[in-house]
PDB file of C-alpha atoms in Angstrom:
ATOM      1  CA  UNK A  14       0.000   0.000   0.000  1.00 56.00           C
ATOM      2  CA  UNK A  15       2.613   2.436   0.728  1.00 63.00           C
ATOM      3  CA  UNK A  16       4.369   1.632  -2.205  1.00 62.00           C
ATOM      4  CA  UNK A  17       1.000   2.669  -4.559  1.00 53.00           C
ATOM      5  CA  UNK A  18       0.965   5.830  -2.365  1.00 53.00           C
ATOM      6  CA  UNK A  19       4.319   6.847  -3.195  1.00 60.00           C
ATOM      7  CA  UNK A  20       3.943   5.967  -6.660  1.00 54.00           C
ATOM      8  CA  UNK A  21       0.478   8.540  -6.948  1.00 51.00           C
ATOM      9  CA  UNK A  22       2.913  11.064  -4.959  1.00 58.00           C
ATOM     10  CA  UNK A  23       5.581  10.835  -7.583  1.00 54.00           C
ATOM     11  CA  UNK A  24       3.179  10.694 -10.757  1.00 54.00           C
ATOM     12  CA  UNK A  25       1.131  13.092  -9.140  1.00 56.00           C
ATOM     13  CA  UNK A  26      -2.691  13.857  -8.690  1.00 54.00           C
ATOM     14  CA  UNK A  27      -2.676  16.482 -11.973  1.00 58.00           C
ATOM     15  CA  UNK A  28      -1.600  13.412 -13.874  1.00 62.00           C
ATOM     16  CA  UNK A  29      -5.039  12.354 -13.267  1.00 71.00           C
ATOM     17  CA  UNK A  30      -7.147  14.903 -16.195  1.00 75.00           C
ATOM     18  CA  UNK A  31      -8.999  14.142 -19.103  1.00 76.00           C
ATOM     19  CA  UNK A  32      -5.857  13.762 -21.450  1.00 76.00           C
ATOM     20  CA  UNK A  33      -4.627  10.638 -19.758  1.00 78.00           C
ATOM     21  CA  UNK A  34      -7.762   9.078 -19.136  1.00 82.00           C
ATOM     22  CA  UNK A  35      -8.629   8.971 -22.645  1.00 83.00           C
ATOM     23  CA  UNK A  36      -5.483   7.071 -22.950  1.00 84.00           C
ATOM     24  CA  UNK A  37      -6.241   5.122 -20.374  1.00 87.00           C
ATOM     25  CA  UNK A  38      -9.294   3.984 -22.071  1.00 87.00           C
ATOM     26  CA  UNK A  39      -7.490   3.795 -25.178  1.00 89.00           C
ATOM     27  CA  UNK A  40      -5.130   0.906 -23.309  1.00 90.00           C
ATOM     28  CA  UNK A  41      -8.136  -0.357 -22.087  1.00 92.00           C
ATOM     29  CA  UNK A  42     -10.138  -0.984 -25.288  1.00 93.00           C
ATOM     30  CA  UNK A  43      -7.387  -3.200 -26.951  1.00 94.00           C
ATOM     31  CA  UNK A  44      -8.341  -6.080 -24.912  1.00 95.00           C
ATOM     32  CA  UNK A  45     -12.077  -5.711 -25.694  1.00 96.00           C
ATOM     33  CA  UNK A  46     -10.662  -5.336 -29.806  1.00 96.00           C
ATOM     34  CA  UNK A  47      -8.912  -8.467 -29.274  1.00 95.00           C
ATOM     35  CA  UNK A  48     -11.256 -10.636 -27.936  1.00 95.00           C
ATOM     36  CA  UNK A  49     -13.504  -9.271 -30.941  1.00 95.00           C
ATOM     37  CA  UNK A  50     -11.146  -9.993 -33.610  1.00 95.00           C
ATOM     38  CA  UNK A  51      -9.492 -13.177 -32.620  1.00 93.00           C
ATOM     39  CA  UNK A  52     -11.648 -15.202 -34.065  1.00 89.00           C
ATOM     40  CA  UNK A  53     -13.620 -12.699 -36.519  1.00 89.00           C
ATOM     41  CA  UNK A  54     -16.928 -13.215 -37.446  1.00 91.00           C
ATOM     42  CA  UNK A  55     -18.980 -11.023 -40.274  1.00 92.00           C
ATOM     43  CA  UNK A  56     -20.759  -9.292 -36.574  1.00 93.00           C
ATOM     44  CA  UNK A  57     -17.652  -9.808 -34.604  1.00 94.00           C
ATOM     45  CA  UNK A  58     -15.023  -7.587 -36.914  1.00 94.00           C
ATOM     46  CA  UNK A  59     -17.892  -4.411 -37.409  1.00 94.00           C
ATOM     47  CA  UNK A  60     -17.448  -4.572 -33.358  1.00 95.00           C
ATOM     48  CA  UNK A  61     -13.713  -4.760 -33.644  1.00 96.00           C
ATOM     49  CA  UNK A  62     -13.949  -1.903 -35.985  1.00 95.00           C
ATOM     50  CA  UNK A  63     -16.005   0.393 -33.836  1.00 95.00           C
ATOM     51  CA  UNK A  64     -13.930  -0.546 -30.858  1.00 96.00           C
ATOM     52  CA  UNK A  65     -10.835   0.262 -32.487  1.00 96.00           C
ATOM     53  CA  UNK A  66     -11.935   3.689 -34.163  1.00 95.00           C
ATOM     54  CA  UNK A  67     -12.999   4.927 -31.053  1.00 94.00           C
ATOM     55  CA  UNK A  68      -9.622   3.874 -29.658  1.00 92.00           C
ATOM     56  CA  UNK A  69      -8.133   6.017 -32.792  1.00 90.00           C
ATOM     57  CA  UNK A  70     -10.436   8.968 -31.841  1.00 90.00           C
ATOM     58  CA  UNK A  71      -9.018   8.885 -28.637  1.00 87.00           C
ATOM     59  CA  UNK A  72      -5.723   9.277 -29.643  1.00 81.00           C
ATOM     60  CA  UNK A  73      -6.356  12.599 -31.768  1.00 81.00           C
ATOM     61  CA  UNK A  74      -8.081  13.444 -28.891  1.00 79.00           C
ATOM     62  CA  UNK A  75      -6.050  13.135 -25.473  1.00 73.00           C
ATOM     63  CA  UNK A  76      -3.056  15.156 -27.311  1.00 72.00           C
ATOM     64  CA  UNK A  77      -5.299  18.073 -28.541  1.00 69.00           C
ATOM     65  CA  UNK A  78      -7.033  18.500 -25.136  1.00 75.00           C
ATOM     66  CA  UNK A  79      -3.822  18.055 -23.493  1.00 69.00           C
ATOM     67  CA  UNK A  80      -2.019  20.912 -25.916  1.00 73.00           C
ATOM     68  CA  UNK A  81      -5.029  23.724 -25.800  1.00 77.00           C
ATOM     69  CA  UNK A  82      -5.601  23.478 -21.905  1.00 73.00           C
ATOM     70  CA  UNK A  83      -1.894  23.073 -20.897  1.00 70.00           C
ATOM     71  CA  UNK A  84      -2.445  19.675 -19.684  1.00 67.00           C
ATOM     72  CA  UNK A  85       0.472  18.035 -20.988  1.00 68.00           C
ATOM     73  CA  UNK A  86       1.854  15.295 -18.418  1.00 69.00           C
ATOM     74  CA  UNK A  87       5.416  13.218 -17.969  1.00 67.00           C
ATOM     75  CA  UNK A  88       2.928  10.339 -17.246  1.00 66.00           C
ATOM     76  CA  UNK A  89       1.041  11.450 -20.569  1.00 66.00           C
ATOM     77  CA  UNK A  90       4.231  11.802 -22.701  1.00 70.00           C
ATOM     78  CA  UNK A  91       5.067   8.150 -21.214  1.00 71.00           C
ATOM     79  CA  UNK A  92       1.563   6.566 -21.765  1.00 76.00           C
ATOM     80  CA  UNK A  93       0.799   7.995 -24.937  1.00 78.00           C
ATOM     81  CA  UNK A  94       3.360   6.793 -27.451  1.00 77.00           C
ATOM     82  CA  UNK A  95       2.405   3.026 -25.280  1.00 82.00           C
ATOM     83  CA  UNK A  96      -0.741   3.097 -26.196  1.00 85.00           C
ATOM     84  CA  UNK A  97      -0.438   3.864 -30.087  1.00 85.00           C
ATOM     85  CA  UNK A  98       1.639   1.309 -30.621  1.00 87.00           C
ATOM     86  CA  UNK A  99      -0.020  -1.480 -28.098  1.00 90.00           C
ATOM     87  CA  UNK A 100      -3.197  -0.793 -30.359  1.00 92.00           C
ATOM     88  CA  UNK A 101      -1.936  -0.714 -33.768  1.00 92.00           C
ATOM     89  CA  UNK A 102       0.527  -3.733 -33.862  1.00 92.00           C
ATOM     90  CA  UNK A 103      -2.053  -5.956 -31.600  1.00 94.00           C
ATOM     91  CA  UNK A 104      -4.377  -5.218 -35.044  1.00 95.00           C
ATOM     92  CA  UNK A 105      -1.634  -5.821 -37.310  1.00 95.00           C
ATOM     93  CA  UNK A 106      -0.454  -8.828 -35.810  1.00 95.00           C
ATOM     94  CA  UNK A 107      -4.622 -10.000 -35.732  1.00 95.00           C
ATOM     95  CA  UNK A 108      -4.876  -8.874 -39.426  1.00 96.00           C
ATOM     96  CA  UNK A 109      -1.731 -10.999 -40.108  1.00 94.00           C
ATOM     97  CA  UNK A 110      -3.388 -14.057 -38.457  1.00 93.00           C
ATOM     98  CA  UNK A 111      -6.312 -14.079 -40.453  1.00 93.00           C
ATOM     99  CA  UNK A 112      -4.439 -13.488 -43.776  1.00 93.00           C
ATOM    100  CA  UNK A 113      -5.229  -9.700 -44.102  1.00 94.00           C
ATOM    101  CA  UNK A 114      -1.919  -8.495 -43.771  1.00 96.00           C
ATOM    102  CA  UNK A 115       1.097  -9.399 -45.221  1.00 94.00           C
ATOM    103  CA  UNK A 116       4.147 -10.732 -42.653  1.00 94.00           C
ATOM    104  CA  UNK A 117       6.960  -9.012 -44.056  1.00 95.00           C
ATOM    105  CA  UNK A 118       4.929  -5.722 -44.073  1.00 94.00           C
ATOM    106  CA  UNK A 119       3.856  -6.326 -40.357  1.00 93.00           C
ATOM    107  CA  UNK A 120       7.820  -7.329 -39.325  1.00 94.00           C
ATOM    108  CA  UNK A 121       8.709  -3.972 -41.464  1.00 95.00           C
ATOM    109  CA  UNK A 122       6.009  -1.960 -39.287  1.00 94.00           C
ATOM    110  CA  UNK A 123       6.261  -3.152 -35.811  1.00 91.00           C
ATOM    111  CA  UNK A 124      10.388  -3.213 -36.577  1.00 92.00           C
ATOM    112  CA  UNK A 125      10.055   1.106 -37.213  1.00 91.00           C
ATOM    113  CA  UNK A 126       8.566   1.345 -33.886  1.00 87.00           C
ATOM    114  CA  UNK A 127      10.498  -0.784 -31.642  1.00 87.00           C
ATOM    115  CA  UNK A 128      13.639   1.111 -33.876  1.00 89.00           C
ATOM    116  CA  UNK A 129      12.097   4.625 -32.803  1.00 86.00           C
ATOM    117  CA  UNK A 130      10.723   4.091 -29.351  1.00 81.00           C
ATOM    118  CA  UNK A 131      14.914   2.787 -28.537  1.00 83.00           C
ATOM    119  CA  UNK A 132      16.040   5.782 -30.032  1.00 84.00           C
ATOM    120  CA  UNK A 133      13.513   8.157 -27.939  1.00 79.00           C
ATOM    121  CA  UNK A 134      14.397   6.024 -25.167  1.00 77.00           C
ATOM    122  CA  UNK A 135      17.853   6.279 -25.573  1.00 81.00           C
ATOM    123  CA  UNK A 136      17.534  10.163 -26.445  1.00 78.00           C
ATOM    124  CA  UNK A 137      15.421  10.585 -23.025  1.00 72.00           C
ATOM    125  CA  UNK A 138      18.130   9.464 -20.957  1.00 73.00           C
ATOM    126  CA  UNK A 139      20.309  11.699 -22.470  1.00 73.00           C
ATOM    127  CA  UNK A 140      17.852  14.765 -21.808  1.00 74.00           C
ATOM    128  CA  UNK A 141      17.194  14.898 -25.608  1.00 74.00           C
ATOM    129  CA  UNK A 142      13.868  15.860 -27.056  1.00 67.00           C
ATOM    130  CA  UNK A 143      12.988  14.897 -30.362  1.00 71.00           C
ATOM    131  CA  UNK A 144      10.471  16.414 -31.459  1.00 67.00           C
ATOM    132  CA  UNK A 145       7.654  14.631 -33.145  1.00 68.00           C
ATOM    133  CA  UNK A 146       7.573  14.617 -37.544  1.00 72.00           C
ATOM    134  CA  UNK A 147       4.705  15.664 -39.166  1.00 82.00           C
ATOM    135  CA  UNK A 148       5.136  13.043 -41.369  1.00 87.00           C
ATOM    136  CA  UNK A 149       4.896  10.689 -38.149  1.00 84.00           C
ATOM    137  CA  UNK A 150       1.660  11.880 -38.013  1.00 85.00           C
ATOM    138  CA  UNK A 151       0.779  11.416 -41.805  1.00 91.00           C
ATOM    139  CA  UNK A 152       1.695   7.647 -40.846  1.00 92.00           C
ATOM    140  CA  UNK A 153      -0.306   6.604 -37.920  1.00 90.00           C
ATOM    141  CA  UNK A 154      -3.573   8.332 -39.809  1.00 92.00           C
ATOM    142  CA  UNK A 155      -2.644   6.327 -42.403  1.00 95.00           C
ATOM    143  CA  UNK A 156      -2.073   3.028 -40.414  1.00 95.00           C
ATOM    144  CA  UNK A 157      -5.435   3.723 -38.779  1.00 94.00           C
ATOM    145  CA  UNK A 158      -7.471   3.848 -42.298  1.00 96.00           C
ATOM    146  CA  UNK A 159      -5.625   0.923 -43.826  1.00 97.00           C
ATOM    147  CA  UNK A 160      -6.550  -1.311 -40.405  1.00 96.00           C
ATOM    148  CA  UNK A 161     -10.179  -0.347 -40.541  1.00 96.00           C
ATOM    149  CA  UNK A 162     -10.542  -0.957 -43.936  1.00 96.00           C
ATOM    150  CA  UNK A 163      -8.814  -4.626 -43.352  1.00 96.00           C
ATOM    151  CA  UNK A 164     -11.348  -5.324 -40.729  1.00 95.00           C
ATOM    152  CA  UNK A 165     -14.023  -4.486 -42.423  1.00 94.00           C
ATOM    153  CA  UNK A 166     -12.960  -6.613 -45.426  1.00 91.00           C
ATOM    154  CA  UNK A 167     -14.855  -9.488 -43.051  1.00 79.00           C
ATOM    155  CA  UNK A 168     -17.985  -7.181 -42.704  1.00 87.00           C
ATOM    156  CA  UNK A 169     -20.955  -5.817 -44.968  1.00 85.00           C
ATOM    157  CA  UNK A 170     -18.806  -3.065 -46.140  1.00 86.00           C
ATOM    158  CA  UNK A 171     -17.204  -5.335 -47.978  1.00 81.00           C
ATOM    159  CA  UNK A 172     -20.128  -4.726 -50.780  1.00 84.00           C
ATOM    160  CA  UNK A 173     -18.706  -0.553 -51.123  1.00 86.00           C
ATOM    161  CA  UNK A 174     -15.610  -2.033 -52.806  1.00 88.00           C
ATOM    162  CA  UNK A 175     -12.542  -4.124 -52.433  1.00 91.00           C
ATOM    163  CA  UNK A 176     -11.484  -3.458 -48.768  1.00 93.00           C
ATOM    164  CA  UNK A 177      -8.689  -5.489 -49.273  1.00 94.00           C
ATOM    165  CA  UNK A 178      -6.837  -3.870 -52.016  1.00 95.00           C
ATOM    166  CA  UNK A 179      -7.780   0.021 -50.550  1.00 95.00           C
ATOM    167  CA  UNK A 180      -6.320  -1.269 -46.905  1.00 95.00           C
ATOM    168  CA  UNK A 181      -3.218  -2.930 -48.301  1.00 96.00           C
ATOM    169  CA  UNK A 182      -2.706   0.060 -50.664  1.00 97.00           C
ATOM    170  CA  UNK A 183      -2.945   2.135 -47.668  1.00 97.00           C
ATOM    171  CA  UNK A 184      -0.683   0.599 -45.791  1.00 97.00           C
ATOM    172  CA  UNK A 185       2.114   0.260 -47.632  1.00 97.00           C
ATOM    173  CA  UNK A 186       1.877   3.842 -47.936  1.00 96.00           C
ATOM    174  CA  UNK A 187       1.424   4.438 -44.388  1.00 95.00           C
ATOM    175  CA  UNK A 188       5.281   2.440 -44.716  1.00 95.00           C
ATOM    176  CA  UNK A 189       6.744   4.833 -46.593  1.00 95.00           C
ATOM    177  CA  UNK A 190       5.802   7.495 -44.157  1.00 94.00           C
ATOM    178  CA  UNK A 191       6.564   5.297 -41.468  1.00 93.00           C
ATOM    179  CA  UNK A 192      10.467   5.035 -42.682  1.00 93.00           C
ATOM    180  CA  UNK A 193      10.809   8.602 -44.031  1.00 94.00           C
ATOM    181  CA  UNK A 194       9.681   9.968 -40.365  1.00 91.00           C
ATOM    182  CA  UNK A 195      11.914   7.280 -38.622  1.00 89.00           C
ATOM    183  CA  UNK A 196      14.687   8.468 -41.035  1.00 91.00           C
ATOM    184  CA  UNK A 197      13.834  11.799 -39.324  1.00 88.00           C
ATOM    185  CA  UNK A 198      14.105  10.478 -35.863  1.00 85.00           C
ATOM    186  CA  UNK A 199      17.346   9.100 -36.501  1.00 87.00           C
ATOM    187  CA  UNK A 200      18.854  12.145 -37.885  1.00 88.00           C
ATOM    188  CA  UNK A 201      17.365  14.355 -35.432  1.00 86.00           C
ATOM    189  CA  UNK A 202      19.193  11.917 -32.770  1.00 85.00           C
ATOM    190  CA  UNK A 203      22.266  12.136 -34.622  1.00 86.00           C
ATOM    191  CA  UNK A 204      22.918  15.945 -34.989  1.00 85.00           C
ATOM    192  CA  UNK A 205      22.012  15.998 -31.172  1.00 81.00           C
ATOM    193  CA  UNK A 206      24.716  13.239 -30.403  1.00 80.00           C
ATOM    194  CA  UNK A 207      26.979  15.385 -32.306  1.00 80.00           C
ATOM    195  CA  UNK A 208      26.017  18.415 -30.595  1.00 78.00           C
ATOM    196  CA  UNK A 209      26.646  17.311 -27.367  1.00 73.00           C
ATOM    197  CA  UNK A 210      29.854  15.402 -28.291  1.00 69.00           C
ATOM    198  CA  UNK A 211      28.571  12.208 -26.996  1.00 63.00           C
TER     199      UNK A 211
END
């Protein structure tokens, strides 16, 4: 018990605003999307895709709330990067078990972020900020159309058009983004590390 209270102590009760509880709920909905899509269904995956748009609404959310009322949190900055990427590779790595997505272009996906989250881990400890690419931003948007239009593939929608070929085609361009920002990261690191003579 003491160790919980001196955990809220050092996190702080103003970590607790509307910010980080949508990203709480955020973490909290990719359970309920995975139990959904597991085992899809025609019923089952136009849950999953509610579930997990709401989850992406969150996400534009919690960091424009946070931004225009000044409510911008270390436990925020920690939680929120988390949670994008706990939600978008548990659907990639779904949509890859049920033949949706392709392997090598989930490997070359979930590889980007486990490159750029060590690098911004790495760049923390050295009191680095990198700042966050536009083009970054480009590619999660686009990550988050090409997965709802691969879950849908299993759903009525399917009749609108071929949900397949607009989700893959969308996500291999969400790749491109993907490495062009993490090219970004990596050079933003770089002229820091050079800066600073590390």
């Amino acid at each position: 018990m003491n160790r919980v209270v001196e955990v809220w102590r050092d996190i702080g009760a103003e970590s607790l605003n509307l910010p980080n509880l949508l990203t709480l709920a955020r973490i909290l909905l990719i359970p309920v999307f995975i139990i959904l899509f597991v085992n899809p269904t025609p019923d089952q995956s136009l849950a999953a895709a509610i579930v997990f748009t709401v989850a992406a609404v969150t996400d534009m959310l919690d960091g424009y709330i946070a931004r225009r009322t000044g409510q911008v949190t270390t436990l925020g900055k920690l939680l929120d990067p988390v949670a994008d990427k706990l939600l978008v590779l548990s659907a990639l790595i779904l949509l890859m078990n049920v033949d949706r997505v392709s392997a090598v272009v989930a490997l070359l996906i979930i590889g980007r972020e486990v490159a750029v989250t060590g690098i911004r881990a790495i760049a923390a400890g050295e009191g680095m900020i990198i700042p966050a690419e536009t083009t970054g931003k480009y590619k999660m948007t686009l990550q988050v159309v090409a997965i709802i239009l691969l879950i849908l593939e299993g759903t009525g929608f399917a009749e609108l058009g071929n949900m397949h070929l607009a989700g893959t085609a969308t996500l291999y361009l969400s790749l491109v983004f993907g490495y062009v920002s993490g090219s970004q990261y990596v050079w933003s690191f770089w002229k820091q590390v050079v800066a600073k003579g590390l």
